[in-house]
Amino acid sequence: MLALRLTRAARLAVQLRRLLVASASAGTGFLLLCALGHALTHPDAPGASSLRLAWCAAPLAATVYLAVAVARADPGTRPRPGLSAIGLGPGRLMAVSATTTALSAALGSVAALLGFLYLRGDLTGAPVDGAVSGVLALGQRLPAPAVVTLLALVPAAASAAVALTLRPRDPRPAPSAGSRRYGRFGAYGWGAARETFGAYGRYGARLASASASASAPASASASAPASASASASASASASGGRPAGAAQADPSGALLTQASDTRPPATTDGDGSAQDATGPVPGTPRSHTTLLPWGIAVLTAGLAVETYAGDTATRDAAPSAGVLLGWALATLGLALAGPGLTHLCGRLLQAVRPGALRLLAGRVLMEESHRVGRPLGVVCAVASAAYAAAALHDADATDFGPLSVIGAVVVAGCTVATLLTAAVEAKHARTDTTDALLRLGAPPTTLRAAAALRAGALLAVFGPLTLVVAQLASLPLAR
């Protein structure tokens, strides 16, 4: 009931995005029903029917990807302060978002069933003649369990993906998995500062703290009350720190650090979480280039699989499952490499003495690479597939049927809508930064010029990449 109320009270933009999810679910459900109709019409060709069903995985994955992006951009299901007091914690909001996604996808599945029955003539009594008549199973009864299973596939997969993506996560920081740092002989525990060999016995290392305390003026030490040292010790123990040169021990009395440890004590913020002084600067954008080599490797493997499948296929045969697997690997590789390429675009914009405009555009790209990088990679893969299909159509004069057009429209529409949704989400995430720049006197034309510069940089990197991948993918299919 709460999901229905939130769905009804949502804004127009949110309703349009949910309508896109319902439309994509309707197209995917119709393709699944057509695969079932082909299996019923051609019982002697189970391989062709299985291949049609396998190719339905592409629009299914695109629909689920769009549903996850729409659920993440929904402002009505975001955690807010005070909602946990009325029973709307992160877990409940995740369940509401998954239910809303399931309702939107179920609406599309019902529309797909009605359209399929209308084309069969079960609603009007007159079936539709045309190119799709061979996959409608005319004159045969549809098995109800198979229809329900296929139509429930999209809502179940979309709601499960949304629940997995928006699941509540543990706010506690994960333990560091860094390599152990070895210090001087006899040092205990995991030292945060690396010490060179012989630092323990270097001349004057044990007298650093003593000389610092001896150089203090005698008058200041005499005028300080005795209670100051006690309060300083209490505050140091409460904040997790300790005086310089003092040994650190646990409550049981075990020695944790040496008395000569000159590492600065950890500072604590308002919520009591310790922050190391040697940690990263909060304003520095995180690097998302760690998956770039893996993405390139998976992309290369996908192109190799597609090349092998294209060489072993016959001339007039339909695209095999190997081609589908190659495209899936290529899409996964570009999705993994997308954040890294976007991050590198931001770095290139800031290279060679950047001005204010290039610096602003580059920093925004680096910060938002994890939001728009993967949708950009998926759009690049879909554009490469469309270019390769168009080149194959021009070379062999291949006629694509209406079902192929429906599948291409569903996949392309879902990927473009996901990219636009991610761009809107990124724009809303930097609203505070934009308002601060406007308050500081930055002209709106500068912000628009920075946005245009970011779009141009992404187009300059992902455009040639799309053409290269399309050319490499279309070579084995054109032979």
PDB file of C-alpha atoms in Angstrom, residues 65-323:
ATOM      1  CA  TYR A  65      19.644  -2.104 -16.021  1.00  0.00           C
ATOM      2  CA  LEU A  66      17.159   0.679 -16.693  1.00  0.00           C
ATOM      3  CA  ALA A  67      14.992  -0.361 -13.735  1.00  0.00           C
ATOM      4  CA  VAL A  68      17.989  -0.190 -11.386  1.00  0.00           C
ATOM      5  CA  ALA A  69      18.947   3.277 -12.666  1.00  0.00           C
ATOM      6  CA  VAL A  70      15.384   4.550 -12.268  1.00  0.00           C
ATOM      7  CA  ALA A  71      15.161   3.158  -8.727  1.00  0.00           C
ATOM      8  CA  ARG A  72      18.432   4.817  -7.740  1.00  0.00           C
ATOM      9  CA  ALA A  73      17.305   8.183  -9.107  1.00  0.00           C
ATOM     10  CA  ASP A  74      13.923   8.059  -7.365  1.00  0.00           C
ATOM     11  CA  PRO A  75      13.916  10.829  -4.716  1.00  0.00           C
ATOM     12  CA  GLY A  76      10.962   9.338  -2.846  1.00  0.00           C
ATOM     13  CA  THR A  77      12.833   6.246  -1.672  1.00  0.00           C
ATOM     14  CA  ARG A  78      16.073   7.857  -0.509  1.00  0.00           C
ATOM     15  CA  PRO A  79      16.915   7.572   3.211  1.00  0.00           C
ATOM     16  CA  ARG A  80      16.269  10.788   5.121  1.00  0.00           C
ATOM     17  CA  PRO A  81      16.867  11.756   8.760  1.00  0.00           C
ATOM     18  CA  GLY A  82      13.899  10.940  10.955  1.00  0.00           C
ATOM     19  CA  LEU A  83      12.270   8.303   8.752  1.00  0.00           C
ATOM     20  CA  SER A  84      13.632   5.445  10.854  1.00  0.00           C
ATOM     21  CA  ALA A  85      11.566   6.685  13.782  1.00  0.00           C
ATOM     22  CA  ILE A  86       8.339   5.959  11.891  1.00  0.00           C
ATOM     23  CA  GLY A  87       9.505   2.593  10.565  1.00  0.00           C
ATOM     24  CA  LEU A  88      10.946   3.745   7.237  1.00  0.00           C
ATOM     25  CA  GLY A  89      14.559   2.784   7.633  1.00  0.00           C
ATOM     26  CA  PRO A  90      16.940   1.858   4.806  1.00  0.00           C
ATOM     27  CA  GLY A  91      15.649  -1.712   4.683  1.00  0.00           C
ATOM     28  CA  ARG A  92      12.017  -0.643   4.432  1.00  0.00           C
ATOM     29  CA  LEU A  93      12.795   1.937   1.749  1.00  0.00           C
ATOM     30  CA  MET A  94      14.683  -0.704  -0.197  1.00  0.00           C
ATOM     31  CA  ALA A  95      11.624  -2.976  -0.046  1.00  0.00           C
ATOM     32  CA  VAL A  96       9.380  -0.119  -1.181  1.00  0.00           C
ATOM     33  CA  SER A  97      11.661   0.636  -4.126  1.00  0.00           C
ATOM     34  CA  ALA A  98      11.782  -3.036  -5.139  1.00  0.00           C
ATOM     35  CA  THR A  99       7.985  -3.277  -4.902  1.00  0.00           C
ATOM     36  CA  THR A 100       7.529  -0.152  -7.004  1.00  0.00           C
ATOM     37  CA  THR A 101       9.871  -1.547  -9.654  1.00  0.00           C
ATOM     38  CA  ALA A 102       8.019  -4.852  -9.655  1.00  0.00           C
ATOM     39  CA  LEU A 103       4.695  -3.045 -10.114  1.00  0.00           C
ATOM     40  CA  SER A 104       6.019  -1.050 -13.084  1.00  0.00           C
ATOM     41  CA  ALA A 105       7.499  -4.142 -14.730  1.00  0.00           C
ATOM     42  CA  ALA A 106       4.325  -6.162 -14.064  1.00  0.00           C
ATOM     43  CA  LEU A 107       2.267  -3.471 -15.762  1.00  0.00           C
ATOM     44  CA  GLY A 108       4.473  -3.812 -18.834  1.00  0.00           C
ATOM     45  CA  SER A 109       4.151  -7.602 -18.761  1.00  0.00           C
ATOM     46  CA  VAL A 110       0.357  -7.332 -18.693  1.00  0.00           C
ATOM     47  CA  ALA A 111       0.494  -4.946 -21.667  1.00  0.00           C
ATOM     48  CA  ALA A 112       2.727  -7.431 -23.531  1.00  0.00           C
ATOM     49  CA  LEU A 113       0.239 -10.242 -22.889  1.00  0.00           C
ATOM     50  CA  LEU A 114      -2.677  -8.153 -24.106  1.00  0.00           C
ATOM     51  CA  GLY A 115      -0.791  -7.171 -27.263  1.00  0.00           C
ATOM     52  CA  PHE A 116       0.206 -10.767 -27.955  1.00  0.00           C
ATOM     53  CA  LEU A 117      -3.366 -11.989 -27.508  1.00  0.00           C
ATOM     54  CA  TYR A 118      -4.631  -9.188 -29.750  1.00  0.00           C
ATOM     55  CA  LEU A 119      -2.276 -10.194 -32.551  1.00  0.00           C
ATOM     56  CA  ARG A 120      -3.300 -13.827 -32.156  1.00  0.00           C
ATOM     57  CA  GLY A 121      -6.952 -12.882 -32.487  1.00  0.00           C
ATOM     58  CA  ASP A 122      -7.975 -14.177 -29.070  1.00  0.00           C
ATOM     59  CA  LEU A 123      -9.512 -10.810 -28.175  1.00  0.00           C
ATOM     60  CA  THR A 124     -10.992  -9.762 -31.506  1.00  0.00           C
ATOM     61  CA  GLY A 125     -11.476 -13.114 -33.232  1.00  0.00           C
ATOM     62  CA  ALA A 126      -9.412 -12.115 -36.303  1.00  0.00           C
ATOM     63  CA  PRO A 127      -5.655 -12.803 -36.185  1.00  0.00           C
ATOM     64  CA  VAL A 128      -3.240 -10.370 -37.753  1.00  0.00           C
ATOM     65  CA  ASP A 129      -1.497 -11.474 -40.931  1.00  0.00           C
ATOM     66  CA  GLY A 130       2.096 -10.448 -41.539  1.00  0.00           C
ATOM     67  CA  ALA A 131       5.684 -11.281 -40.797  1.00  0.00           C
ATOM     68  CA  VAL A 132       4.973 -12.100 -37.138  1.00  0.00           C
ATOM     69  CA  SER A 133       2.244 -14.639 -37.851  1.00  0.00           C
ATOM     70  CA  GLY A 134       4.769 -17.469 -37.743  1.00  0.00           C
ATOM     71  CA  VAL A 135       5.653 -16.808 -34.086  1.00  0.00           C
ATOM     72  CA  LEU A 136       2.124 -16.300 -32.722  1.00  0.00           C
ATOM     73  CA  ALA A 137       1.192 -20.018 -32.529  1.00  0.00           C
ATOM     74  CA  LEU A 138      -2.095 -19.424 -34.350  1.00  0.00           C
ATOM     75  CA  GLY A 139      -4.703 -22.081 -33.718  1.00  0.00           C
ATOM     76  CA  GLN A 140      -2.841 -23.502 -30.708  1.00  0.00           C
ATOM     77  CA  ARG A 141      -3.511 -23.109 -27.043  1.00  0.00           C
ATOM     78  CA  LEU A 142      -0.904 -21.279 -25.023  1.00  0.00           C
ATOM     79  CA  PRO A 143       0.370 -23.180 -21.972  1.00  0.00           C
ATOM     80  CA  ALA A 144      -0.516 -21.066 -18.943  1.00  0.00           C
ATOM     81  CA  PRO A 145       2.501 -22.072 -16.783  1.00  0.00           C
ATOM     82  CA  ALA A 146       4.935 -21.127 -19.547  1.00  0.00           C
ATOM     83  CA  VAL A 147       3.207 -17.791 -20.148  1.00  0.00           C
ATOM     84  CA  VAL A 148       3.183 -16.912 -16.440  1.00  0.00           C
ATOM     85  CA  THR A 149       6.824 -17.932 -16.052  1.00  0.00           C
ATOM     86  CA  LEU A 150       8.008 -15.837 -18.984  1.00  0.00           C
ATOM     87  CA  LEU A 151       5.951 -12.800 -18.006  1.00  0.00           C
ATOM     88  CA  ALA A 152       7.091 -12.977 -14.373  1.00  0.00           C
ATOM     89  CA  LEU A 153      10.744 -13.132 -15.417  1.00  0.00           C
ATOM     90  CA  VAL A 154      11.142  -9.393 -16.017  1.00  0.00           C
ATOM     91  CA  PRO A 155       9.438  -8.166 -12.761  1.00  0.00           C
ATOM     92  CA  ALA A 156      11.284 -10.749 -10.674  1.00  0.00           C
ATOM     93  CA  ALA A 157      14.685  -9.962 -12.173  1.00  0.00           C
ATOM     94  CA  ALA A 158      14.173  -6.184 -11.962  1.00  0.00           C
ATOM     95  CA  SER A 159      12.975  -6.208  -8.341  1.00  0.00           C
ATOM     96  CA  ALA A 160      15.783  -8.566  -7.290  1.00  0.00           C
ATOM     97  CA  ALA A 161      18.393  -6.349  -8.956  1.00  0.00           C
ATOM     98  CA  VAL A 162      16.960  -3.233  -7.281  1.00  0.00           C
ATOM     99  CA  ALA A 163      16.922  -4.942  -3.883  1.00  0.00           C
ATOM    100  CA  LEU A 164      20.521  -6.078  -4.346  1.00  0.00           C
ATOM    101  CA  THR A 165      21.683  -2.635  -5.447  1.00  0.00           C
ATOM    102  CA  LEU A 166      19.849  -0.619  -2.767  1.00  0.00           C
ATOM    103  CA  ARG A 167      20.385  -3.037   0.106  1.00  0.00           C
ATOM    104  CA  PRO A 168      21.440  -1.435   3.418  1.00  0.00           C
ATOM    105  CA  ARG A 169      25.171  -1.530   3.873  1.00  0.00           C
ATOM    106  CA  ASP A 170      27.190  -1.555   7.064  1.00  0.00           C
ATOM    107  CA  PRO A 171      28.300   2.043   7.790  1.00  0.00           C
ATOM    108  CA  ARG A 172      31.374   0.841   9.663  1.00  0.00           C
ATOM    109  CA  PRO A 173      34.598   1.236   7.684  1.00  0.00           C
ATOM    110  CA  ALA A 174      36.042  -1.945   6.291  1.00  0.00           C
ATOM    111  CA  PRO A 175      39.339  -3.092   7.743  1.00  0.00           C
ATOM    112  CA  SER A 176      42.330  -2.119   5.695  1.00  0.00           C
ATOM    113  CA  ALA A 177      43.711  -4.923   3.549  1.00  0.00           C
ATOM    114  CA  GLY A 178      47.091  -3.358   2.977  1.00  0.00           C
ATOM    115  CA  SER A 179      50.365  -5.195   3.219  1.00  0.00           C
ATOM    116  CA  ARG A 180      52.072  -5.439   6.567  1.00  0.00           C
ATOM    117  CA  ARG A 181      54.753  -2.866   7.159  1.00  0.00           C
ATOM    118  CA  TYR A 182      57.835  -4.087   8.969  1.00  0.00           C
ATOM    119  CA  GLY A 183      59.635  -1.612  11.172  1.00  0.00           C
ATOM    120  CA  ARG A 184      62.545  -1.901  13.504  1.00  0.00           C
ATOM    121  CA  PHE A 185      63.449  -5.121  15.234  1.00  0.00           C
ATOM    122  CA  GLY A 186      61.068  -5.820  18.106  1.00  0.00           C
ATOM    123  CA  ALA A 187      58.309  -3.436  16.951  1.00  0.00           C
ATOM    124  CA  TYR A 188      54.840  -4.707  17.853  1.00  0.00           C
ATOM    125  CA  GLY A 189      51.721  -4.671  15.709  1.00  0.00           C
ATOM    126  CA  TRP A 190      50.970  -3.052  12.379  1.00  0.00           C
ATOM    127  CA  GLY A 191      52.863   0.174  12.225  1.00  0.00           C
ATOM    128  CA  ALA A 192      51.304   2.996  10.218  1.00  0.00           C
ATOM    129  CA  ALA A 193      54.655   4.675   9.522  1.00  0.00           C
ATOM    130  CA  ARG A 194      57.374   2.757   7.680  1.00  0.00           C
ATOM    131  CA  GLU A 195      60.768   2.854   9.337  1.00  0.00           C
ATOM    132  CA  THR A 196      64.053   2.176   7.656  1.00  0.00           C
ATOM    133  CA  PHE A 197      66.561  -0.336   8.926  1.00  0.00           C
ATOM    134  CA  GLY A 198      68.573   1.000  11.833  1.00  0.00           C
ATOM    135  CA  ALA A 199      66.172   3.785  12.787  1.00  0.00           C
ATOM    136  CA  TYR A 200      65.789   2.348  16.269  1.00  0.00           C
ATOM    137  CA  GLY A 201      69.458   2.639  17.115  1.00  0.00           C
ATOM    138  CA  ARG A 202      70.217   5.888  15.304  1.00  0.00           C
ATOM    139  CA  TYR A 203      72.043   8.447  17.398  1.00  0.00           C
ATOM    140  CA  GLY A 204      69.620  10.831  19.138  1.00  0.00           C
ATOM    141  CA  ALA A 205      66.445   8.893  18.319  1.00  0.00           C
ATOM    142  CA  ARG A 206      65.760   8.119  21.995  1.00  0.00           C
ATOM    143  CA  LEU A 207      66.506  11.706  23.085  1.00  0.00           C
ATOM    144  CA  ALA A 208      64.125  13.535  20.733  1.00  0.00           C
ATOM    145  CA  SER A 209      61.237  13.763  23.156  1.00  0.00           C
ATOM    146  CA  ALA A 210      63.499  14.481  26.125  1.00  0.00           C
ATOM    147  CA  SER A 211      65.256  17.365  24.360  1.00  0.00           C
ATOM    148  CA  ALA A 212      61.905  18.832  23.249  1.00  0.00           C
ATOM    149  CA  SER A 213      60.603  18.831  26.809  1.00  0.00           C
ATOM    150  CA  ALA A 214      63.863  20.225  28.238  1.00  0.00           C
ATOM    151  CA  SER A 215      63.864  23.187  25.848  1.00  0.00           C
ATOM    152  CA  ALA A 216      60.535  24.479  27.186  1.00  0.00           C
ATOM    153  CA  PRO A 217      60.801  27.592  29.406  1.00  0.00           C
ATOM    154  CA  ALA A 218      60.981  26.884  33.072  1.00  0.00           C
ATOM    155  CA  SER A 219      58.515  29.686  33.889  1.00  0.00           C
ATOM    156  CA  ALA A 220      55.743  28.109  31.804  1.00  0.00           C
ATOM    157  CA  SER A 221      56.182  24.771  33.544  1.00  0.00           C
ATOM    158  CA  ALA A 222      56.170  26.425  36.939  1.00  0.00           C
ATOM    159  CA  SER A 223      52.995  28.440  36.352  1.00  0.00           C
ATOM    160  CA  ALA A 224      51.005  25.509  34.965  1.00  0.00           C
ATOM    161  CA  PRO A 225      48.810  23.974  37.656  1.00  0.00           C
ATOM    162  CA  ALA A 226      49.043  20.344  38.520  1.00  0.00           C
ATOM    163  CA  SER A 227      45.525  19.702  37.318  1.00  0.00           C
ATOM    164  CA  ALA A 228      46.428  20.670  33.714  1.00  0.00           C
ATOM    165  CA  SER A 229      48.488  17.536  33.227  1.00  0.00           C
ATOM    166  CA  ALA A 230      45.699  15.404  34.609  1.00  0.00           C
ATOM    167  CA  SER A 231      43.101  16.995  32.341  1.00  0.00           C
ATOM    168  CA  ALA A 232      45.433  16.653  29.336  1.00  0.00           C
ATOM    169  CA  SER A 233      45.944  12.993  30.115  1.00  0.00           C
ATOM    170  CA  ALA A 234      42.211  12.476  30.454  1.00  0.00           C
ATOM    171  CA  SER A 235      41.458  14.253  27.191  1.00  0.00           C
ATOM    172  CA  ALA A 236      44.215  12.358  25.417  1.00  0.00           C
ATOM    173  CA  SER A 237      42.893   9.050  26.654  1.00  0.00           C
ATOM    174  CA  ALA A 238      39.319  10.011  25.715  1.00  0.00           C
ATOM    175  CA  SER A 239      40.271  11.079  22.192  1.00  0.00           C
ATOM    176  CA  GLY A 240      42.405   8.047  21.530  1.00  0.00           C
ATOM    177  CA  GLY A 241      45.664  10.045  21.479  1.00  0.00           C
ATOM    178  CA  ARG A 242      48.659  10.140  23.821  1.00  0.00           C
ATOM    179  CA  PRO A 243      51.458  12.575  24.641  1.00  0.00           C
ATOM    180  CA  ALA A 244      54.464  12.581  22.355  1.00  0.00           C
ATOM    181  CA  GLY A 245      57.086  10.068  23.399  1.00  0.00           C
ATOM    182  CA  ALA A 246      54.763   8.147  25.730  1.00  0.00           C
ATOM    183  CA  ALA A 247      54.198   4.463  25.340  1.00  0.00           C
ATOM    184  CA  GLN A 248      50.763   3.176  24.361  1.00  0.00           C
ATOM    185  CA  ALA A 249      49.298   0.199  26.192  1.00  0.00           C
ATOM    186  CA  ASP A 250      45.967  -1.586  26.168  1.00  0.00           C
ATOM    187  CA  PRO A 251      43.784  -1.962  29.314  1.00  0.00           C
ATOM    188  CA  SER A 252      45.488  -5.261  30.161  1.00  0.00           C
ATOM    189  CA  GLY A 253      48.856  -3.571  30.331  1.00  0.00           C
ATOM    190  CA  ALA A 254      50.383  -5.030  27.172  1.00  0.00           C
ATOM    191  CA  LEU A 255      52.758  -2.683  25.377  1.00  0.00           C
ATOM    192  CA  LEU A 256      51.457  -1.717  21.909  1.00  0.00           C
ATOM    193  CA  THR A 257      53.996   0.910  20.745  1.00  0.00           C
ATOM    194  CA  GLN A 258      57.415   2.014  21.814  1.00  0.00           C
ATOM    195  CA  ALA A 259      57.989   5.184  23.737  1.00  0.00           C
ATOM    196  CA  SER A 260      59.941   6.653  20.819  1.00  0.00           C
ATOM    197  CA  ASP A 261      57.010   6.446  18.349  1.00  0.00           C
ATOM    198  CA  THR A 262      56.824   9.939  16.864  1.00  0.00           C
ATOM    199  CA  ARG A 263      53.714   9.293  14.751  1.00  0.00           C
ATOM    200  CA  PRO A 264      51.078  11.996  15.296  1.00  0.00           C
ATOM    201  CA  PRO A 265      48.030  10.836  17.237  1.00  0.00           C
ATOM    202  CA  ALA A 266      44.786  10.118  15.407  1.00  0.00           C
ATOM    203  CA  THR A 267      42.157  12.822  15.537  1.00  0.00           C
ATOM    204  CA  THR A 268      38.490  12.166  16.083  1.00  0.00           C
ATOM    205  CA  ASP A 269      35.549  14.000  14.623  1.00  0.00           C
ATOM    206  CA  GLY A 270      32.180  14.708  16.177  1.00  0.00           C
ATOM    207  CA  ASP A 271      30.793  11.181  15.874  1.00  0.00           C
ATOM    208  CA  GLY A 272      33.833   9.605  17.461  1.00  0.00           C
ATOM    209  CA  SER A 273      35.280   8.001  14.360  1.00  0.00           C
ATOM    210  CA  ALA A 274      39.035   8.120  14.240  1.00  0.00           C
ATOM    211  CA  GLN A 275      40.728   9.791  11.308  1.00  0.00           C
ATOM    212  CA  ASP A 276      44.373   9.199  10.590  1.00  0.00           C
ATOM    213  CA  ALA A 277      46.442  12.267   9.904  1.00  0.00           C
ATOM    214  CA  THR A 278      48.107  10.516   6.994  1.00  0.00           C
ATOM    215  CA  GLY A 279      44.766   9.621   5.304  1.00  0.00           C
ATOM    216  CA  PRO A 280      43.542  10.953   1.976  1.00  0.00           C
ATOM    217  CA  VAL A 281      42.303  14.475   1.608  1.00  0.00           C
ATOM    218  CA  PRO A 282      38.463  14.541   1.623  1.00  0.00           C
ATOM    219  CA  GLY A 283      38.258  16.845  -1.400  1.00  0.00           C
ATOM    220  CA  THR A 284      40.360  14.610  -3.648  1.00  0.00           C
ATOM    221  CA  PRO A 285      38.257  12.622  -6.174  1.00  0.00           C
ATOM    222  CA  ARG A 286      38.590   8.881  -5.878  1.00  0.00           C
ATOM    223  CA  SER A 287      40.390   7.041  -8.642  1.00  0.00           C
ATOM    224  CA  HIS A 288      38.227   4.638 -10.653  1.00  0.00           C
ATOM    225  CA  THR A 289      40.947   3.341 -12.984  1.00  0.00           C
ATOM    226  CA  THR A 290      41.552   0.063 -11.149  1.00  0.00           C
ATOM    227  CA  LEU A 291      39.090  -1.864 -13.341  1.00  0.00           C
ATOM    228  CA  LEU A 292      40.351  -0.376 -16.602  1.00  0.00           C
ATOM    229  CA  PRO A 293      42.858  -3.187 -17.373  1.00  0.00           C
ATOM    230  CA  TRP A 294      40.232  -5.798 -16.528  1.00  0.00           C
ATOM    231  CA  GLY A 295      37.739  -4.095 -18.806  1.00  0.00           C
ATOM    232  CA  ILE A 296      40.207  -4.065 -21.686  1.00  0.00           C
ATOM    233  CA  ALA A 297      40.964  -7.745 -21.106  1.00  0.00           C
ATOM    234  CA  VAL A 298      37.275  -8.733 -21.070  1.00  0.00           C
ATOM    235  CA  LEU A 299      36.632  -6.620 -24.186  1.00  0.00           C
ATOM    236  CA  THR A 300      39.477  -8.359 -26.012  1.00  0.00           C
ATOM    237  CA  ALA A 301      38.132 -11.755 -24.961  1.00  0.00           C
ATOM    238  CA  GLY A 302      34.665 -10.830 -26.224  1.00  0.00           C
ATOM    239  CA  LEU A 303      35.985  -9.746 -29.611  1.00  0.00           C
ATOM    240  CA  ALA A 304      38.008 -12.976 -29.839  1.00  0.00           C
ATOM    241  CA  VAL A 305      34.950 -15.106 -29.041  1.00  0.00           C
ATOM    242  CA  GLU A 306      32.878 -13.228 -31.602  1.00  0.00           C
ATOM    243  CA  THR A 307      35.587 -13.637 -34.244  1.00  0.00           C
ATOM    244  CA  TYR A 308      35.754 -17.369 -33.628  1.00  0.00           C
ATOM    245  CA  ALA A 309      31.948 -17.687 -33.732  1.00  0.00           C
ATOM    246  CA  GLY A 310      31.770 -15.658 -36.957  1.00  0.00           C
ATOM    247  CA  ASP A 311      34.431 -17.791 -38.646  1.00  0.00           C
ATOM    248  CA  THR A 312      32.718 -21.079 -37.768  1.00  0.00           C
ATOM    249  CA  ALA A 313      29.196 -19.927 -38.721  1.00  0.00           C
ATOM    250  CA  THR A 314      27.718 -20.553 -42.147  1.00  0.00           C
ATOM    251  CA  ARG A 315      26.923 -17.819 -44.594  1.00  0.00           C
ATOM    252  CA  ASP A 316      23.124 -17.779 -44.394  1.00  0.00           C
ATOM    253  CA  ALA A 317      22.778 -18.830 -40.777  1.00  0.00           C
ATOM    254  CA  ALA A 318      21.396 -16.559 -38.098  1.00  0.00           C
ATOM    255  CA  PRO A 319      23.777 -15.141 -35.479  1.00  0.00           C
ATOM    256  CA  SER A 320      24.759 -17.993 -33.211  1.00  0.00           C
ATOM    257  CA  ALA A 321      25.013 -18.164 -29.457  1.00  0.00           C
ATOM    258  CA  GLY A 322      28.765 -17.587 -29.745  1.00  0.00           C
ATOM    259  CA  VAL A 323      28.148 -14.168 -31.275  1.00  0.00           C
TER     260      VAL A 323
END
